[in-house]
Amino acid sequence: MDVAAKEDIGTILASTRAVDLLNNVDELHEACEAEGRRDKRKVGTRRKDKKTKLQEIFDVAIQHGIGCLVVNYAIDVCMDAHVISSDAEDAYLMDGEMLAEWVFDRMEKVGKEGGPNDAKRKGTVLSWLDAVLCALGADQVGGKDATNGGAGGKRSELKQKMGQAREKLQDMILYYRVLSWCKAKRLDRFRSTGRFSSLEEWKESIQRRRDKESGRDTISLFLDDLLGEYAEQGVYPPKDLEAAARLAFLDRPRVSPEHSMALWLYYMFDAEMLDTCKLDFAVAFSMRMEVVQEAHAAFLLDDEREDGLDKACQVLATSASENLSFKLIRVLASHGYNEEAFQLLMIRGIDEDYISTGTEGSLMESLVTVRVYLDCDLLPKAHFTARKLCSCVKDWTKRKHFVDSLTRLVVEHCKHHRKLDQFVKLPFNDEEELVACQYFEEHAGQKEGEFLIIFYMIRGRYPEAIAAGQRLPELIGNNWEPRAMSFRKSLLRSAAMFLTETQMNMQVTTDEALVDKDSDILEICPNDEDPMDTGMHPGQKFATSLNSTVGLSYTLRSRSFAGEDPPLFKPPVQVKSQQFKTNAPQEAHETSRRMSPMALASSMGTGRRIDKSMTQTPANIGKGTTPFKLLSAKRGARGLFTASPVTRQIFTDQRKHG
């Protein structure tokens, strides 16, 4: 079989049009037989039908790299409804079913012929077969059928069979291509066990990796994710390069080509065969370098060696993209690499489409995202990111679960890191506020319970702060420590001083210790008295929902307006600039109207002198302290005090009180 003859038959087939194949099938087949080029088979003596001759011409064309002739035949003859024939045999040969059967038969023969050194040629042949199936419409849904006749059920069955054959073809093509590439790079000459001295040592390394991950955040190895159900069957590590390729592309149940390639890359990095030729591999298989680097990072994160995590960070720093697998970020965060995980999150962004599903996987991803921000000391960003993640979930039940989980994550982090003073200052919507207040009530017997009162006070919602203070003893009984009780009373007394005159005559309380009985400003009236006898304003009846069923309830009201309708407006109190002590009730009450509630709460019951820098006089407005600003909210405009230089004093006192 000389070169000249090979060039002659190649030239003849290359110059033949696909639509002329049926008319010249006898001449073309005779030329192939005369030169002995029928896919390396001996010439037979029996008479062959037209179908056999045509399929053998296809074999010769594929063998000599002229697969475009077969592809053109599928497009110009089989898929053209206008190409018909009155001859039954020709009509069948023009039908796509005949060509599909030839592809199925040729696929089986490719795996049996040749040897391991013939991988490149096999890969080329399979690529042409895949192109033929694609031309017949194997990857089209609802398109034109590959057949021009037959029952509808038969055509549908054929299309399904062609689709399955094409999936298998893609795996076989990758299998032979990677073997051909490894042979070209002389990787087949490497030791079959890679960097390990034996397969037993390699297996022990895999077991150490699993043991390392078993007790940490229930995160599985990347290797186990790639192997799937084969992870526990001991198929990894494979005995040699060819066995590894079969495991990745042929022996497992059908997975995506990307998944199969990821397992192959993991094996190559594990055996240290690909460290110096990653770029060549990406170019040869038309892969983005980010995909190869991501597979390398996955192996490094699984690796039991100490420098694996640092190397993984270096690899990801140069190749991270928006398509990065979130599990890489999760593993880095679980190992304490929070800054690196944060940088990768900034590059990757949030997959809102996946979060909107509301699945357990999306909730886990949301929790990890918020936790990374918290660990990087980015409390406001973590809070607003949690809100954004919750807003992505459209289902109300799932969204409620998201809000509860993410808000509790934030508040528990603040509890453990002593940042609840910062947490209560964050802006909350109705859903988040409900969860936060519920958390404070659940921990009423601890220090966190006091922040329920502070939560309302810094928002200027003093009646709600007093009502919250009444609920706390009911939740925990009489288990308050004396200092904690004193601190709570100071907070509630401060909230009572900030009530307006109207609120003072309407606010009902069950705590007699809210105000001093001898106060010149406020007085308490038992509610078992007749309002007409005590001069209590009838408008106080609206607050009966706050009454306690246990014990005696009291109503706070202004002593100066007892028995009268409280005025809606009152001239502003003129604050003196000199210093005074808190045991002067009238001056303290007047000053409290111009002090932040947290500053007042920190000074209650301490006997310390209050500097005039703590008051809001016209002289010092804009010099470090700012009067409250009215903010619009769903419940209406309320006063919200901004932070002042003495705001943190209340939390210092709280810690001193235990």
XYZ file of C-alpha atoms in Angstrom:
658
model
C 0.000 0.000 0.000
C 2.165 2.798 -1.344
C 1.903 6.495 -0.657
C 0.976 7.343 -4.236
C -2.048 5.063 -4.132
C -3.099 6.542 -0.796
C -2.929 10.031 -2.250
C -4.910 8.869 -5.307
C -7.855 7.462 -3.323
C -7.785 10.476 -1.024
C -7.900 12.819 -3.979
C -10.785 10.917 -5.541
C -12.905 11.009 -2.392
C -12.067 14.637 -1.647
C -13.225 15.685 -5.118
C -16.523 13.781 -4.912
C -19.697 15.631 -3.991
C -21.893 14.060 -1.341
C -25.002 14.159 -3.543
C -23.145 12.155 -6.222
C -22.137 9.284 -3.930
C -25.163 7.130 -4.684
C -24.769 7.584 -8.431
C -21.041 6.667 -8.334
C -21.037 4.161 -5.483
C -19.956 1.212 -7.669
C -17.019 3.062 -9.240
C -15.797 4.455 -5.906
C -16.054 1.111 -4.175
C -14.214 -0.613 -7.016
C -11.394 1.902 -6.710
C -11.145 1.213 -2.982
C -11.041 -2.539 -3.552
C -8.501 -2.259 -6.307
C -6.049 -0.466 -4.099
C -6.886 -2.512 -0.965
C -8.002 0.444 1.109
C -11.151 -0.772 2.764
C -10.264 -0.001 6.366
C -7.367 -2.529 6.448
C -9.581 -5.534 5.648
C -9.011 -8.189 3.031
C -10.988 -8.081 -0.197
C -13.843 -10.562 -0.204
C -15.206 -12.454 -3.163
C -18.902 -12.402 -2.266
C -21.248 -9.971 -3.968
C -22.070 -6.889 -1.829
C -25.199 -4.816 -1.834
C -25.288 -1.070 -2.329
C -25.619 -0.350 1.408
C -22.449 -2.286 2.251
C -20.506 -0.582 -0.503
C -21.596 2.880 0.644
C -20.692 2.190 4.273
C -17.252 0.870 3.274
C -16.669 4.076 1.319
C -17.502 5.964 4.530
C -14.938 3.823 6.384
C -12.212 4.679 3.882
C -13.094 8.377 3.984
C -12.922 8.462 7.808
C -9.680 6.483 7.806
C -8.003 8.948 5.438
C -9.191 12.053 7.257
C -11.959 12.953 4.776
C -14.767 12.694 7.301
C -16.263 15.873 5.864
C -17.577 13.727 2.985
C -19.747 11.743 5.418
C -20.853 14.900 7.264
C -21.852 16.539 3.971
C -23.781 13.399 3.017
C -25.761 13.673 6.260
C -26.547 17.355 5.628
C -27.104 17.412 1.843
C -28.831 14.050 1.441
C -30.256 12.652 4.697
C -31.462 15.952 6.165
C -32.788 17.421 2.898
C -36.463 16.626 2.481
C -36.291 17.471 -1.225
C -33.785 14.689 -1.975
C -36.001 11.698 -2.715
C -35.981 8.639 -4.921
C -38.614 6.314 -6.337
C -36.272 3.357 -5.819
C -36.825 1.707 -2.442
C -33.175 0.864 -1.876
C -31.988 4.371 -2.764
C -34.688 5.892 -0.570
C -33.430 3.864 2.394
C -29.819 4.901 1.697
C -30.941 8.531 1.652
C -32.514 8.126 5.072
C -30.644 9.103 8.213
C -31.419 5.784 9.861
C -28.935 3.985 7.614
C -26.180 6.463 8.427
C -26.940 6.323 12.185
C -26.668 2.520 12.141
C -23.266 2.823 10.473
C -22.118 5.195 13.241
C -23.267 2.788 15.981
C -21.433 -0.102 14.320
C -18.279 1.954 13.783
C -18.181 3.026 17.443
C -17.991 -0.603 18.591
C -15.212 -1.420 16.139
C -13.019 1.539 17.186
C -12.597 0.195 20.720
C -11.547 -3.244 19.494
C -9.080 -2.355 16.746
C -5.546 -1.101 17.236
C -3.639 -0.816 20.518
C -2.736 1.784 23.165
C -0.348 3.490 20.780
C -3.213 4.099 18.341
C -5.066 6.521 20.625
C -4.596 9.585 18.433
C -6.110 7.938 15.316
C -9.019 6.557 17.323
C -9.736 9.944 18.783
C -9.835 11.461 15.288
C -12.214 8.783 13.978
C -14.548 9.236 16.948
C -14.544 12.995 16.445
C -15.815 12.524 12.869
C -18.505 10.138 14.089
C -19.636 12.717 16.612
C -19.820 15.323 13.858
C -22.014 12.995 11.777
C -24.475 12.475 14.639
C -24.566 16.207 15.228
C -25.373 16.736 11.530
C -28.215 14.222 11.847
C -29.746 16.343 14.613
C -28.793 14.241 17.638
C -28.393 17.354 19.769
C -31.588 19.071 18.630
C -34.865 18.980 20.525
C -38.029 19.427 18.497
C -36.046 19.946 15.285
C -36.316 18.139 11.998
C -36.124 14.363 12.311
C -33.159 12.489 10.878
C -35.497 10.136 9.064
C -37.897 10.832 6.229
C -40.230 7.911 6.871
C -41.437 5.421 9.425
C -43.675 5.764 12.429
C -43.341 8.686 14.782
C -42.447 6.389 17.689
C -39.615 4.822 15.728
C -38.174 8.209 14.798
C -38.310 9.356 18.433
C -36.592 6.183 19.584
C -33.859 6.681 16.992
C -33.225 10.250 18.068
C -32.971 9.178 21.687
C -30.515 6.432 20.753
C -28.420 8.901 18.761
C -28.345 11.294 21.720
C -27.108 8.567 24.052
C -24.514 7.489 21.484
C -23.236 11.047 21.218
C -22.801 11.309 24.986
C -20.781 8.097 24.959
C -18.780 9.392 21.992
C -17.775 12.530 23.904
C -16.429 10.431 26.775
C -14.545 8.126 24.389
C -13.050 11.106 22.543
C -11.753 12.608 25.782
C -10.377 9.238 26.843
C -8.295 8.787 23.693
C -7.298 12.449 23.517
C -5.835 12.539 27.024
C -3.933 9.310 26.393
C -2.592 10.708 23.122
C -1.551 13.959 24.837
C 0.182 12.111 27.692
C 2.106 10.009 25.160
C 3.161 13.146 23.258
C 4.418 14.691 26.528
C 6.095 11.389 27.509
C 4.068 11.230 30.694
C 3.460 7.535 30.093
C 7.089 6.987 31.064
C 6.446 8.279 34.584
C 6.217 5.818 37.438
C 2.663 4.521 37.658
C 2.427 5.506 41.335
C 3.485 9.082 40.703
C 5.208 10.741 43.663
C 4.508 7.765 45.906
C 6.723 4.718 46.194
C 3.790 2.288 46.010
C 0.021 2.141 45.685
C -0.267 1.248 49.377
C 1.476 4.457 50.370
C -0.842 6.388 48.059
C -3.916 4.773 49.634
C -2.651 5.652 53.118
C -2.306 9.259 51.994
C -5.932 9.271 50.811
C -7.081 7.899 54.163
C -5.166 10.598 56.043
C -6.934 13.230 53.967
C -10.329 11.792 54.852
C -9.417 11.597 58.544
C -8.315 15.233 58.502
C -11.625 16.405 57.057
C -13.956 14.095 58.992
C -14.092 16.237 62.140
C -14.297 19.659 60.542
C -17.588 21.259 59.563
C -18.776 18.093 57.787
C -16.978 19.054 54.575
C -16.121 16.137 52.314
C -12.996 15.839 50.190
C -13.083 17.220 46.678
C -11.927 13.756 45.613
C -14.969 12.082 47.168
C -17.268 14.567 45.445
C -15.678 13.718 42.097
C -15.804 9.961 42.641
C -19.392 9.981 43.857
C -20.671 6.494 44.644
C -17.267 5.032 43.756
C -15.585 6.856 46.665
C -15.990 3.901 49.042
C -15.114 1.185 46.535
C -11.351 1.647 46.603
C -11.029 2.488 42.900
C -8.707 5.403 43.681
C -5.773 5.548 43.237
C -5.718 3.653 39.879
C -2.851 1.336 39.043
C -1.572 3.236 35.972
C -2.257 6.095 33.577
C -4.631 4.174 31.306
C -6.639 2.899 34.276
C -6.948 6.456 35.556
C -8.274 7.621 32.182
C -10.812 4.788 32.093
C -11.966 5.660 35.615
C -12.412 9.318 34.709
C -14.139 8.928 31.337
C -15.480 5.412 30.717
C -16.049 3.200 33.764
C -18.308 5.463 35.818
C -21.985 6.330 35.273
C -22.576 9.193 32.874
C -21.494 12.615 34.190
C -20.740 15.888 32.452
C -17.478 16.170 30.483
C -16.391 18.956 32.840
C -16.850 16.643 35.828
C -14.851 13.864 34.160
C -12.064 16.258 33.222
C -11.950 17.587 36.813
C -11.312 14.047 38.127
C -8.594 13.498 35.523
C -6.873 16.761 36.474
C -7.083 15.838 40.168
C -5.302 12.561 39.428
C -2.616 14.294 37.366
C -1.889 16.831 40.123
C -1.963 14.116 42.785
C 0.662 12.149 40.852
C 2.628 15.377 40.204
C 2.558 14.833 36.440
C 1.002 18.160 35.476
C 2.738 20.772 37.603
C 5.024 21.994 34.813
C 2.673 21.716 31.822
C -0.665 23.122 32.975
C -0.734 25.755 30.249
C 0.001 23.197 27.532
C -2.864 21.014 28.749
C -5.302 23.956 28.781
C -4.341 24.922 25.216
C -4.524 21.351 23.910
C -8.058 20.827 25.242
C -9.347 24.383 24.671
C -9.897 24.930 28.385
C -9.772 28.173 30.294
C -6.731 28.364 32.533
C -9.010 29.216 35.466
C -10.575 25.738 35.256
C -7.173 24.019 35.404
C -6.066 26.224 38.304
C -9.296 25.549 40.176
C -8.710 21.790 39.880
C -5.165 22.316 41.158
C -6.441 24.312 44.127
C -9.005 21.590 44.913
C -6.226 19.018 45.152
C -4.047 21.303 47.296
C -6.921 21.869 49.738
C -7.349 18.097 50.049
C -3.625 17.448 50.379
C -2.451 16.452 53.844
C 0.838 18.320 53.533
C 1.212 21.451 55.667
C 1.934 23.862 52.833
C -1.108 22.781 50.816
C -3.368 25.602 52.027
C -0.817 28.325 51.355
C -0.164 26.991 47.860
C -3.892 26.824 47.187
C -4.242 30.492 48.133
C -1.421 31.412 45.771
C -3.027 29.468 42.922
C -6.480 30.975 43.462
C -5.096 34.501 43.798
C -3.967 34.410 40.169
C -6.940 32.647 38.586
C -10.138 33.338 40.556
C -13.183 34.257 38.472
C -16.929 34.672 38.868
C -17.358 30.988 37.987
C -15.322 29.852 40.982
C -16.712 26.895 42.920
C -18.125 28.068 46.240
C -16.774 25.022 48.030
C -13.241 26.399 47.634
C -14.293 29.482 49.600
C -16.042 27.356 52.211
C -12.982 25.162 52.793
C -10.660 28.170 53.099
C -13.003 29.800 55.622
C -13.244 26.591 57.667
C -9.448 26.548 57.930
C -9.388 30.153 59.197
C -8.251 31.802 55.945
C -10.932 34.462 56.239
C -9.176 37.271 54.386
C -8.465 35.027 51.394
C -12.049 33.759 51.453
C -13.303 37.359 51.557
C -11.230 38.311 48.511
C -12.578 35.336 46.579
C -16.128 36.269 47.563
C -15.599 39.764 46.196
C -14.454 38.280 42.879
C -17.125 35.592 42.650
C -20.088 37.608 43.857
C -23.447 36.189 44.922
C -25.295 33.708 42.746
C -28.768 35.155 43.241
C -30.422 32.615 40.954
C -29.141 29.760 43.118
C -29.963 31.533 46.394
C -33.539 32.164 45.183
C -34.197 28.399 45.173
C -34.179 28.428 48.985
C -32.640 24.964 49.242
C -30.454 23.748 52.093
C -27.420 24.157 49.851
C -28.269 27.788 49.148
C -28.835 28.409 52.874
C -25.439 26.895 53.645
C -23.837 29.149 51.039
C -25.585 32.185 52.545
C -24.448 31.292 56.078
C -20.834 30.865 54.948
C -20.924 34.191 53.085
C -22.213 36.121 56.096
C -19.820 34.316 58.450
C -16.830 35.291 56.305
C -17.823 38.965 56.509
C -18.289 38.695 60.280
C -14.921 37.029 60.777
C -13.333 39.857 58.783
C -14.876 42.354 61.267
C -17.324 43.720 58.670
C -20.493 43.735 60.760
C -22.499 46.285 58.705
C -21.611 44.549 55.430
C -22.537 41.182 56.904
C -25.893 42.579 58.062
C -26.818 44.123 54.729
C -25.548 41.098 52.797
C -27.791 38.879 54.922
C -30.726 41.126 54.070
C -29.887 40.935 50.362
C -29.628 37.151 50.485
C -33.002 36.888 52.211
C -34.618 39.175 49.651
C -33.534 36.779 46.882
C -35.776 34.039 48.294
C -39.304 34.448 46.941
C -41.041 31.669 48.848
C -42.354 33.156 52.102
C -41.792 30.078 54.277
C -38.229 29.586 53.046
C -37.526 33.301 53.327
C -38.640 33.309 56.955
C -36.227 30.455 57.632
C -33.425 32.394 55.923
C -34.120 35.544 57.975
C -34.172 33.600 61.227
C -30.946 31.694 60.458
C -28.910 34.640 59.163
C -30.057 37.137 61.805
C -29.312 34.702 64.616
C -25.900 34.053 63.099
C -25.110 37.776 63.228
C -26.392 38.323 66.774
C -24.622 35.237 68.155
C -21.380 36.367 66.573
C -21.805 39.772 68.223
C -22.556 38.077 71.533
C -19.370 36.000 71.490
C -17.234 38.955 70.380
C -18.848 41.510 72.747
C -20.263 43.599 69.909
C -23.922 43.714 70.866
C -23.587 47.471 71.364
C -22.811 47.718 67.647
C -25.508 45.229 66.699
C -28.402 47.166 68.270
C -27.369 50.278 66.320
C -27.846 48.569 62.960
C -30.987 49.393 60.959
C -33.535 46.576 60.987
C -36.608 45.820 58.951
C -39.683 44.257 60.542
C -38.586 40.653 59.970
C -35.076 41.182 61.341
C -36.323 43.138 64.358
C -38.725 40.352 65.264
C -35.918 37.763 65.261
C -33.487 40.028 67.155
C -35.989 40.867 69.896
C -36.997 37.220 70.184
C -33.334 36.312 70.657
C -32.954 38.903 73.448
C -36.048 37.588 75.193
C -34.763 34.011 74.969
C -31.613 35.185 76.791
C -33.446 37.404 79.242
C -31.588 35.947 82.221
C -28.222 36.842 80.708
C -26.622 40.123 79.814
C -28.146 39.949 76.352
C -31.597 40.532 77.843
C -30.680 44.086 78.857
C -30.043 44.942 75.207
C -33.741 44.498 74.501
C -34.386 47.660 76.497
C -31.431 49.429 74.889
C -32.645 48.334 71.451
C -35.825 50.371 71.884
C -34.254 53.272 73.770
C -31.702 54.201 71.128
C -34.590 54.366 68.639
C -36.556 56.736 70.832
C -39.283 54.128 71.425
C -39.470 54.618 75.194
C -42.922 53.138 75.828
C -41.803 49.936 74.114
C -38.599 49.969 76.153
C -40.595 50.153 79.378
C -42.937 47.394 78.198
C -39.908 45.230 77.349
C -38.487 45.880 80.800
C -41.718 44.604 82.319
C -41.601 41.379 80.300
C -38.056 40.444 81.291
C -38.813 39.558 84.955
C -41.791 37.518 83.816
C -39.547 35.510 81.494
C -36.855 34.635 84.015
C -38.560 34.980 87.397
C -36.507 36.340 90.271
C -33.117 35.091 89.118
C -31.702 38.566 88.590
C -28.425 39.417 90.199
C -28.605 42.557 92.369
C -26.289 44.532 90.118
C -28.141 43.450 86.995
C -31.438 44.454 88.610
C -30.004 47.834 89.515
C -28.774 48.357 85.990
C -32.163 47.416 84.525
C -33.919 49.835 86.848
C -31.533 52.573 85.754
C -32.374 51.892 82.122
C -36.124 51.913 82.757
C -35.929 55.032 84.931
C -34.034 56.718 82.116
C -36.667 55.638 79.593
C -39.420 56.959 81.862
C -37.731 60.364 82.072
C -37.753 60.611 78.280
C -41.491 60.079 77.989
C -43.456 63.064 76.814
C -46.107 64.538 79.085
C -48.821 62.736 77.132
C -46.990 59.418 77.336
C -46.403 59.891 81.048
C -50.131 60.041 81.655
C -50.822 57.010 79.492
C -47.936 54.637 80.135
C -48.852 51.741 82.417
C -46.190 49.832 84.300
C -46.026 46.991 86.816
C -42.660 48.046 88.181
C -42.895 50.401 91.147
C -39.119 50.919 91.013
C -39.249 52.778 87.712
C -39.383 56.157 89.407
C -38.745 57.445 92.850
C -41.874 57.860 94.901
C -40.548 61.166 96.199
C -39.818 62.526 92.722
C -41.000 66.056 92.027
C -41.439 65.142 88.366
C -43.368 61.876 88.170
C -45.784 60.101 90.459
C -47.182 56.584 90.340
C -50.863 55.869 90.792
C -52.182 52.366 91.581
C -54.572 51.265 88.868
C -56.969 49.690 91.322
C -58.152 53.211 92.166
C -60.996 54.798 90.322
C -59.644 57.125 87.628
C -62.365 59.628 88.442
C -61.304 59.673 92.074
C -57.610 60.044 91.328
C -58.065 62.480 88.495
C -56.498 60.017 86.044
C -57.002 61.030 82.436
C -59.406 58.718 80.556
C -56.912 58.407 77.760
C -54.864 56.147 80.002
C -57.271 53.292 79.311
C -55.638 52.566 75.929
C -52.588 51.128 77.654
C -54.400 48.403 79.554
C -52.771 45.798 77.298
C -49.542 46.434 79.159
C -51.081 45.627 82.539
C -49.747 42.584 84.319
C -52.180 40.001 85.618
C -49.878 39.471 88.578
C -49.305 42.106 91.204
C -50.270 45.763 91.287
C -49.960 47.913 88.184
C -49.142 51.590 88.235
C -49.549 54.519 85.891
C -46.836 57.115 85.489
C -48.011 60.647 85.097
C -46.689 64.135 85.396
C -47.139 65.478 88.897
C -47.541 69.019 87.611
C -50.521 68.009 85.416
C -52.211 65.522 87.726
C -55.968 65.650 87.383
C -55.877 67.728 84.202
C -55.776 67.007 80.496
C -52.074 66.968 79.640
C -51.120 69.640 77.124
C -49.974 68.490 73.700
C -47.202 71.057 73.581
C -44.953 72.558 76.180
C -42.254 75.235 75.904
C -38.725 73.807 75.782
C -36.943 73.495 79.089
C -34.177 76.016 79.621
C -31.073 74.052 80.606
C -28.548 75.684 82.886
C -24.926 75.358 81.875
C -23.540 74.795 85.371
C -22.762 71.309 86.631
C -25.134 69.440 88.919
C -25.552 66.067 90.571
C -28.098 63.450 89.650
C -29.673 63.520 93.101
C -31.359 66.797 92.168
C -34.532 65.354 90.616
C -35.956 68.447 88.899
C -32.643 69.485 87.295
C -31.933 65.894 86.298
C -35.307 65.650 84.625
C -34.775 68.873 82.708
C -31.291 67.846 81.643
C -32.465 64.390 80.608
C -34.576 65.970 77.895
C -31.403 67.104 76.180
C -29.204 64.086 76.870
C -28.869 60.907 74.879
C -30.724 58.056 76.610
C -27.592 55.929 76.795
C -25.617 58.734 78.417
C -28.370 59.225 80.955
C -28.641 55.487 81.594
C -24.923 55.274 82.251
C -25.125 58.009 84.852
C -28.197 56.812 86.712
C -27.575 55.739 90.272
C -23.839 56.410 90.158
C -23.720 59.770 91.882
C -21.197 61.007 89.331
C -21.275 64.539 88.093
C -22.498 65.054 84.563
C -20.376 67.359 82.507
C -22.173 69.925 80.382
C -20.612 68.334 77.285
C -23.157 65.558 77.814
C -26.081 67.970 77.479
C -27.530 69.346 74.268
C -27.344 73.070 74.891
C -27.291 75.548 72.016
C -23.647 76.224 72.812
C -22.357 72.732 72.242
C -24.640 71.454 69.491
C -22.437 70.277 66.635
C -19.355 69.855 68.867
C -19.118 66.116 69.271
C -22.743 65.444 70.193
C -25.769 65.761 67.951
C -29.447 65.947 68.883
C -31.576 63.118 67.645
C -32.756 63.115 64.049
C -36.238 62.126 62.987
C -36.136 59.188 60.619
C -39.049 57.934 58.575
C -40.078 54.352 59.300
C -43.096 52.159 58.739
C -44.287 52.859 62.260
C -43.969 56.598 61.709
C -41.318 59.198 62.412
C -39.416 58.466 65.587
C -36.441 60.070 67.248
C -33.183 58.204 66.777
C -30.232 59.340 68.856
C -26.860 59.312 67.179
C -23.743 58.119 68.932
C -22.170 60.572 71.371
C -18.813 60.484 73.178
C -20.448 58.956 76.252
C -22.618 56.409 74.456
C -20.306 53.484 75.196
C -20.297 54.253 78.916
C -23.482 52.271 79.377
C -21.823 49.110 78.094
C -18.808 49.710 80.339
C -21.124 49.945 83.343
C -22.921 46.810 82.224
C -19.708 44.788 82.170
C -18.726 46.153 85.595
C -22.076 45.002 86.961
C -21.286 41.481 85.864
